[in-house]
Amino acid sequence: MTEASDGIIGLPEPPALGAGALPAGTYADRTVFVTGGGTGLGKAIAIEFARLGANLVVASRKEDHLEAAREALTEAGAKVRTVACDIREPAEIAAAFDAAVDTFGLPDVLINNAAANFPVPAEEMSPNAWRTVVDITLNGTYFCAREFARRHLAAGTPGSIVNIGASYAWTGGPGFAHSAAAKAGVKNMVETLAVEWGPYGIQVNGLVPGLFPHEDMTAAIKENLADKGNPAGIHAAGTHDKDPCQPAMRVGRPRELGWAATFLASPYARFISGHTLVVDGANWQRRGLVNPPVVTVRQQMGKGPFELP
Ligand code: NAP
């Protein structure tokens, strides 16, 4: 790849970390509830709300993740409440919202970010794996949206929901049958709930990250990104910068997703609802003039022929 000689420059880098995409104080006196906000993209999104003056409530299962959220968000200037919560359990979600209300009042924004995922050929996936991913990613997202909306409907107050999705909601996701099906449900839910709850002042949108490597990626996802015959070899670390496999010639920077989330939930986007915004440098639209040879999921994962156990 000779970038300069071919005129290939890729999409420009965004402004530096710490730059704001909205006026300072856009979220002053507002509270944002982020599921899974102690790691990766959820944390990056929460930090951008913090920089704009929001109070943050972070809900997830593990204390070390909640501690990471407290540390990062306090450093970004926010008041923070963390709550241990498994979003598969509606009673735990209700308790987390009670805690949020006790601390800051009813959250104005819900970022439905928590999800579970790992690559596996569909024929090898256990029923339990399927159920777990669908339960967290689809059911958990709905249960959180339901809790948020019921409280706003009862109070007669407006609110904004952003569901974090994935582009295989449209395309299918070979190697991720469970997560792709769940994310397709999440995208569809955005459209339904936006219509049902719009009359009550509740916006519902989706936000889809492309490839956004970060330090908290699970070992299984990093392994999936590892170099498996990729001629450029750039995926080897799982946290790379440049990416000749994408039209943008680079990966996403987590702050770019954070800026998109803060816009979608802001007063400047009140007439946007029922929309799912893809932030991926057009990667999911990529097609070649001719198709490359098919490489099965098993081959991509370095597995031999399937055998019944
Ligand atoms: P991640 O680091 O694995 O974060 C997932 C978060 O969800 C964790 O903080 C985890 O916290 C929380 N979580 C998982 N199960 C939960 C449960 N049952 N109850 C409550 N919280 C739970 O993932 P990420 O890469 O930042 O991804 C964030 C979102 O972006 C996800 O919706 C993902 O599908 C989407 N996405 C990411 C990429 C990417 O390139 N990274 C691409 C496309 C889409 P606990 O373990 O503490 O519960």
PDB file of N, CA and C and ligand atoms in Angstrom, residues 35-43 59-66 85-88 112-117 136-137 164-168 179 183 207-214 216-218 221 257, ligand 1:
ATOM      1  N   THR A  35     -25.659   2.214  30.602  1.00  0.00           N
ATOM      2  CA  THR A  35     -25.412   0.815  30.964  1.00  0.00           C
ATOM      3  C   THR A  35     -24.059   0.398  30.379  1.00  0.00           C
ATOM      4  N   GLY A  36     -23.303  -0.363  31.146  1.00  0.00           N
ATOM      5  CA  GLY A  36     -21.975  -0.787  30.672  1.00  0.00           C
ATOM      6  C   GLY A  36     -21.040   0.393  30.485  1.00  0.00           C
ATOM      7  N   GLY A  37     -21.191   1.423  31.308  1.00  0.00           N
ATOM      8  CA  GLY A  37     -20.401   2.652  31.127  1.00  0.00           C
ATOM      9  C   GLY A  37     -19.037   2.622  31.790  1.00  0.00           C
ATOM     10  N   GLY A  38     -18.605   1.452  32.279  1.00  0.00           N
ATOM     11  CA  GLY A  38     -17.303   1.381  32.936  1.00  0.00           C
ATOM     12  C   GLY A  38     -16.199   0.847  32.045  1.00  0.00           C
ATOM     13  N   THR A  39     -16.541   0.463  30.822  1.00  0.00           N
ATOM     14  CA  THR A  39     -15.531  -0.090  29.906  1.00  0.00           C
ATOM     15  C   THR A  39     -15.710   0.520  28.518  1.00  0.00           C
ATOM     16  N   GLY A  40     -14.670   0.409  27.722  1.00  0.00           N
ATOM     17  CA  GLY A  40     -14.704   0.646  26.277  1.00  0.00           C
ATOM     18  C   GLY A  40     -15.534   1.811  25.804  1.00  0.00           C
ATOM     19  N   LEU A  41     -16.461   1.501  24.925  1.00  0.00           N
ATOM     20  CA  LEU A  41     -17.228   2.558  24.259  1.00  0.00           C
ATOM     21  C   LEU A  41     -18.243   3.209  25.192  1.00  0.00           C
ATOM     22  N   GLY A  42     -18.821   2.419  26.094  1.00  0.00           N
ATOM     23  CA  GLY A  42     -19.758   3.006  27.055  1.00  0.00           C
ATOM     24  C   GLY A  42     -19.066   4.059  27.903  1.00  0.00           C
ATOM     25  N   LYS A  43     -17.844   3.757  28.318  1.00  0.00           N
ATOM     26  CA  LYS A  43     -17.078   4.719  29.128  1.00  0.00           C
ATOM     27  C   LYS A  43     -16.732   5.951  28.289  1.00  0.00           C
ATOM     28  N   ALA A  59     -24.410   1.833  35.255  1.00  0.00           N
ATOM     29  CA  ALA A  59     -24.927   0.558  35.762  1.00  0.00           C
ATOM     30  C   ALA A  59     -24.278  -0.592  35.011  1.00  0.00           C
ATOM     31  N   SER A  60     -23.666  -1.512  35.760  1.00  0.00           N
ATOM     32  CA  SER A  60     -23.175  -2.767  35.170  1.00  0.00           C
ATOM     33  C   SER A  60     -22.906  -3.743  36.316  1.00  0.00           C
ATOM     34  N   ARG A  61     -22.409  -4.936  35.994  1.00  0.00           N
ATOM     35  CA  ARG A  61     -22.341  -5.977  37.016  1.00  0.00           C
ATOM     36  C   ARG A  61     -21.094  -5.931  37.890  1.00  0.00           C
ATOM     37  N   LYS A  62     -19.949  -5.582  37.289  1.00  0.00           N
ATOM     38  CA  LYS A  62     -18.680  -5.838  37.985  1.00  0.00           C
ATOM     39  C   LYS A  62     -18.142  -4.594  38.699  1.00  0.00           C
ATOM     40  N   GLU A  63     -17.747  -4.799  39.931  1.00  0.00           N
ATOM     41  CA  GLU A  63     -17.274  -3.679  40.738  1.00  0.00           C
ATOM     42  C   GLU A  63     -16.034  -3.021  40.121  1.00  0.00           C
ATOM     43  N   ASP A  64     -15.136  -3.802  39.522  1.00  0.00           N
ATOM     44  CA  ASP A  64     -13.938  -3.150  38.953  1.00  0.00           C
ATOM     45  C   ASP A  64     -14.314  -2.250  37.775  1.00  0.00           C
ATOM     46  N   HIS A  65     -15.355  -2.615  37.033  1.00  0.00           N
ATOM     47  CA  HIS A  65     -15.812  -1.748  35.943  1.00  0.00           C
ATOM     48  C   HIS A  65     -16.472  -0.476  36.496  1.00  0.00           C
ATOM     49  N   LEU A  66     -17.228  -0.643  37.575  1.00  0.00           N
ATOM     50  CA  LEU A  66     -17.883   0.530  38.176  1.00  0.00           C
ATOM     51  C   LEU A  66     -16.834   1.475  38.757  1.00  0.00           C
ATOM     52  N   CYS A  85     -25.750  -3.794  38.637  1.00  0.00           N
ATOM     53  CA  CYS A  85     -27.030  -4.137  38.007  1.00  0.00           C
ATOM     54  C   CYS A  85     -26.787  -5.094  36.844  1.00  0.00           C
ATOM     55  N   ASP A  86     -27.578  -6.149  36.806  1.00  0.00           N
ATOM     56  CA  ASP A  86     -27.580  -7.042  35.649  1.00  0.00           C
ATOM     57  C   ASP A  86     -28.819  -6.695  34.836  1.00  0.00           C
ATOM     58  N   ILE A  87     -28.617  -6.216  33.615  1.00  0.00           N
ATOM     59  CA  ILE A  87     -29.771  -5.716  32.841  1.00  0.00           C
ATOM     60  C   ILE A  87     -30.689  -6.828  32.341  1.00  0.00           C
ATOM     61  N   ARG A  88     -30.349  -8.085  32.633  1.00  0.00           N
ATOM     62  CA  ARG A  88     -31.298  -9.167  32.331  1.00  0.00           C
ATOM     63  C   ARG A  88     -32.412  -9.229  33.362  1.00  0.00           C
ATOM     64  N   ASN A 112     -28.323   2.965  26.201  1.00  0.00           N
ATOM     65  CA  ASN A 112     -28.430   1.503  26.284  1.00  0.00           C
ATOM     66  C   ASN A 112     -27.230   0.891  25.578  1.00  0.00           C
ATOM     67  N   ASN A 113     -26.130   0.792  26.307  1.00  0.00           N
ATOM     68  CA  ASN A 113     -24.862   0.395  25.681  1.00  0.00           C
ATOM     69  C   ASN A 113     -24.444  -1.038  26.005  1.00  0.00           C
ATOM     70  N   ALA A 114     -24.850  -1.562  27.162  1.00  0.00           N
ATOM     71  CA  ALA A 114     -24.371  -2.885  27.593  1.00  0.00           C
ATOM     72  C   ALA A 114     -24.790  -3.957  26.597  1.00  0.00           C
ATOM     73  N   ALA A 115     -23.903  -4.873  26.335  1.00  0.00           N
ATOM     74  CA  ALA A 115     -24.171  -5.970  25.397  1.00  0.00           C
ATOM     75  C   ALA A 115     -23.153  -7.067  25.679  1.00  0.00           C
ATOM     76  N   ALA A 116     -23.411  -8.244  25.133  1.00  0.00           N
ATOM     77  CA  ALA A 116     -22.463  -9.346  25.265  1.00  0.00           C
ATOM     78  C   ALA A 116     -22.204  -9.905  23.872  1.00  0.00           C
ATOM     79  N   ASN A 117     -21.006 -10.408  23.675  1.00  0.00           N
ATOM     80  CA  ASN A 117     -20.677 -10.919  22.345  1.00  0.00           C
ATOM     81  C   ASN A 117     -19.397 -11.746  22.364  1.00  0.00           C
ATOM     82  N   ILE A 136     -29.048 -10.505  27.194  1.00  0.00           N
ATOM     83  CA  ILE A 136     -28.393  -9.242  27.585  1.00  0.00           C
ATOM     84  C   ILE A 136     -28.655  -8.165  26.515  1.00  0.00           C
ATOM     85  N   THR A 137     -28.357  -8.498  25.275  1.00  0.00           N
ATOM     86  CA  THR A 137     -28.322  -7.467  24.236  1.00  0.00           C
ATOM     87  C   THR A 137     -29.719  -7.011  23.810  1.00  0.00           C
ATOM     88  N   ILE A 164     -27.299   1.455  21.562  1.00  0.00           N
ATOM     89  CA  ILE A 164     -26.082   1.190  20.782  1.00  0.00           C
ATOM     90  C   ILE A 164     -26.277  -0.121  20.003  1.00  0.00           C
ATOM     91  N   GLY A 165     -26.066  -0.049  18.704  1.00  0.00           N
ATOM     92  CA  GLY A 165     -26.326  -1.196  17.835  1.00  0.00           C
ATOM     93  C   GLY A 165     -25.069  -1.738  17.189  1.00  0.00           C
ATOM     94  N   ALA A 166     -25.254  -2.369  16.049  1.00  0.00           N
ATOM     95  CA  ALA A 166     -24.136  -2.883  15.246  1.00  0.00           C
ATOM     96  C   ALA A 166     -24.632  -3.025  13.808  1.00  0.00           C
ATOM     97  N   SER A 167     -23.724  -2.838  12.852  1.00  0.00           N
ATOM     98  CA  SER A 167     -24.172  -2.790  11.450  1.00  0.00           C
ATOM     99  C   SER A 167     -24.625  -4.154  10.944  1.00  0.00           C
ATOM    100  N   TYR A 168     -24.235  -5.236  11.637  1.00  0.00           N
ATOM    101  CA  TYR A 168     -24.742  -6.536  11.168  1.00  0.00           C
ATOM    102  C   TYR A 168     -26.224  -6.707  11.490  1.00  0.00           C
ATOM    103  N   SER A 179     -25.435 -12.334  18.373  1.00  0.00           N
ATOM    104  CA  SER A 179     -25.366 -10.882  18.542  1.00  0.00           C
ATOM    105  C   SER A 179     -26.025 -10.149  17.365  1.00  0.00           C
ATOM    106  N   LYS A 183     -29.008  -7.580  17.743  1.00  0.00           N
ATOM    107  CA  LYS A 183     -28.869  -6.178  17.329  1.00  0.00           C
ATOM    108  C   LYS A 183     -29.899  -5.811  16.260  1.00  0.00           C
ATOM    109  N   LEU A 207     -27.487   4.102  17.645  1.00  0.00           N
ATOM    110  CA  LEU A 207     -26.150   4.581  17.280  1.00  0.00           C
ATOM    111  C   LEU A 207     -25.266   3.362  17.079  1.00  0.00           C
ATOM    112  N   VAL A 208     -24.705   3.245  15.888  1.00  0.00           N
ATOM    113  CA  VAL A 208     -23.953   2.039  15.522  1.00  0.00           C
ATOM    114  C   VAL A 208     -22.469   2.347  15.367  1.00  0.00           C
ATOM    115  N   PRO A 209     -21.633   1.760  16.213  1.00  0.00           N
ATOM    116  CA  PRO A 209     -20.189   1.918  16.022  1.00  0.00           C
ATOM    117  C   PRO A 209     -19.692   0.976  14.934  1.00  0.00           C
ATOM    118  N   GLY A 210     -18.726   1.435  14.164  1.00  0.00           N
ATOM    119  CA  GLY A 210     -17.985   0.525  13.293  1.00  0.00           C
ATOM    120  C   GLY A 210     -16.894  -0.133  14.115  1.00  0.00           C
ATOM    121  N   LEU A 211     -15.725  -0.269  13.544  1.00  0.00           N
ATOM    122  CA  LEU A 211     -14.619  -0.888  14.281  1.00  0.00           C
ATOM    123  C   LEU A 211     -13.946   0.163  15.159  1.00  0.00           C
ATOM    124  N   PHE A 212     -14.136   0.018  16.457  1.00  0.00           N
ATOM    125  CA  PHE A 212     -13.582   0.949  17.446  1.00  0.00           C
ATOM    126  C   PHE A 212     -12.763   0.152  18.454  1.00  0.00           C
ATOM    127  N   PRO A 213     -11.538  -0.190  18.136  1.00  0.00           N
ATOM    128  CA  PRO A 213     -10.749  -0.956  19.103  1.00  0.00           C
ATOM    129  C   PRO A 213     -10.544  -0.139  20.381  1.00  0.00           C
ATOM    130  N   HIS A 214     -10.513  -0.828  21.513  1.00  0.00           N
ATOM    131  CA  HIS A 214     -10.234  -0.147  22.787  1.00  0.00           C
ATOM    132  C   HIS A 214      -9.603  -1.158  23.737  1.00  0.00           C
ATOM    133  N   ASP A 216     -10.384  -2.325  26.544  1.00  0.00           N
ATOM    134  CA  ASP A 216     -11.220  -3.261  27.313  1.00  0.00           C
ATOM    135  C   ASP A 216     -11.809  -4.375  26.467  1.00  0.00           C
ATOM    136  N   MET A 217     -11.467  -4.437  25.180  1.00  0.00           N
ATOM    137  CA  MET A 217     -12.042  -5.499  24.349  1.00  0.00           C
ATOM    138  C   MET A 217     -11.726  -6.869  24.941  1.00  0.00           C
ATOM    139  N   THR A 218     -12.700  -7.769  24.873  1.00  0.00           N
ATOM    140  CA  THR A 218     -12.481  -9.099  25.446  1.00  0.00           C
ATOM    141  C   THR A 218     -11.420  -9.843  24.639  1.00  0.00           C
ATOM    142  N   ILE A 221     -12.705 -11.219  21.349  1.00  0.00           N
ATOM    143  CA  ILE A 221     -12.855 -10.259  20.251  1.00  0.00           C
ATOM    144  C   ILE A 221     -11.477  -9.882  19.714  1.00  0.00           C
ATOM    145  N   LEU A 257     -17.561   8.437  18.609  1.00  0.00           N
ATOM    146  CA  LEU A 257     -18.844   7.837  18.953  1.00  0.00           C
ATOM    147  C   LEU A 257     -19.501   8.638  20.084  1.00  0.00           C
TER     148      LEU A 257
HETATM  149  P1  NAP B   1     -17.420  -4.016  26.196  1.00  0.00           P
HETATM  150  O1  NAP B   1     -16.177  -3.281  26.550  1.00  0.00           O
HETATM  151  O2  NAP B   1     -17.399  -5.516  26.194  1.00  0.00           O
HETATM  152  O3  NAP B   1     -18.556  -3.519  27.199  1.00  0.00           O
HETATM  153  C1  NAP B   1     -19.721  -4.194  27.450  1.00  0.00           C
HETATM  154  C2  NAP B   1     -20.254  -3.590  28.744  1.00  0.00           C
HETATM  155  O4  NAP B   1     -21.535  -4.144  29.014  1.00  0.00           O
HETATM  156  C3  NAP B   1     -19.363  -3.861  29.942  1.00  0.00           C
HETATM  157  O5  NAP B   1     -19.111  -2.645  30.607  1.00  0.00           O
HETATM  158  C4  NAP B   1     -20.180  -4.805  30.818  1.00  0.00           C
HETATM  159  O6  NAP B   1     -19.975  -4.485  32.192  1.00  0.00           O
HETATM  160  C5  NAP B   1     -21.605  -4.465  30.383  1.00  0.00           C
HETATM  161  N1  NAP B   1     -22.483  -5.610  30.522  1.00  0.00           N
HETATM  162  C6  NAP B   1     -22.385  -6.821  29.891  1.00  0.00           C
HETATM  163  N2  NAP B   1     -23.365  -7.634  30.301  1.00  0.00           N
HETATM  164  C7  NAP B   1     -24.120  -6.930  31.198  1.00  0.00           C
HETATM  165  C8  NAP B   1     -25.265  -7.224  31.969  1.00  0.00           C
HETATM  166  N3  NAP B   1     -25.852  -8.439  31.916  1.00  0.00           N
HETATM  167  N4  NAP B   1     -25.780  -6.265  32.778  1.00  0.00           N
HETATM  168  C9  NAP B   1     -25.179  -5.042  32.854  1.00  0.00           C
HETATM  169  N5  NAP B   1     -24.098  -4.698  32.143  1.00  0.00           N
HETATM  170  C10 NAP B   1     -23.558  -5.645  31.327  1.00  0.00           C
HETATM  171  O7  NAP B   1     -18.021  -3.601  24.797  1.00  0.00           O
HETATM  172  P2  NAP B   1     -17.726  -2.350  23.826  1.00  0.00           P
HETATM  173  O8  NAP B   1     -16.787  -2.803  22.770  1.00  0.00           O
HETATM  174  O9  NAP B   1     -17.377  -1.144  24.627  1.00  0.00           O
HETATM  175  O10 NAP B   1     -19.145  -2.202  23.153  1.00  0.00           O
HETATM  176  C11 NAP B   1     -20.111  -1.287  23.629  1.00  0.00           C
HETATM  177  C12 NAP B   1     -21.318  -1.344  22.722  1.00  0.00           C
HETATM  178  O11 NAP B   1     -20.933  -1.067  21.375  1.00  0.00           O
HETATM  179  C13 NAP B   1     -22.014  -2.700  22.701  1.00  0.00           C
HETATM  180  O12 NAP B   1     -23.401  -2.512  22.585  1.00  0.00           O
HETATM  181  C14 NAP B   1     -21.451  -3.344  21.440  1.00  0.00           C
HETATM  182  O13 NAP B   1     -22.313  -4.333  20.900  1.00  0.00           O
HETATM  183  C15 NAP B   1     -21.342  -2.132  20.535  1.00  0.00           C
HETATM  184  N6  NAP B   1     -20.353  -2.290  19.427  1.00  0.00           N
HETATM  185  C16 NAP B   1     -19.006  -2.199  19.684  1.00  0.00           C
HETATM  186  C17 NAP B   1     -18.101  -2.274  18.621  1.00  0.00           C
HETATM  187  C18 NAP B   1     -16.606  -2.120  18.850  1.00  0.00           C
HETATM  188  O14 NAP B   1     -15.850  -2.013  17.862  1.00  0.00           O
HETATM  189  N7  NAP B   1     -16.101  -2.068  20.079  1.00  0.00           N
HETATM  190  C19 NAP B   1     -18.573  -2.470  17.316  1.00  0.00           C
HETATM  191  C20 NAP B   1     -19.947  -2.584  17.098  1.00  0.00           C
HETATM  192  C21 NAP B   1     -20.830  -2.472  18.169  1.00  0.00           C
HETATM  193  P3  NAP B   1     -20.017  -5.603  33.363  1.00  0.00           P
HETATM  194  O15 NAP B   1     -19.114  -6.718  32.921  1.00  0.00           O
HETATM  195  O16 NAP B   1     -19.500  -4.834  34.553  1.00  0.00           O
HETATM  196  O17 NAP B   1     -21.446  -6.007  33.520  1.00  0.00           O
END
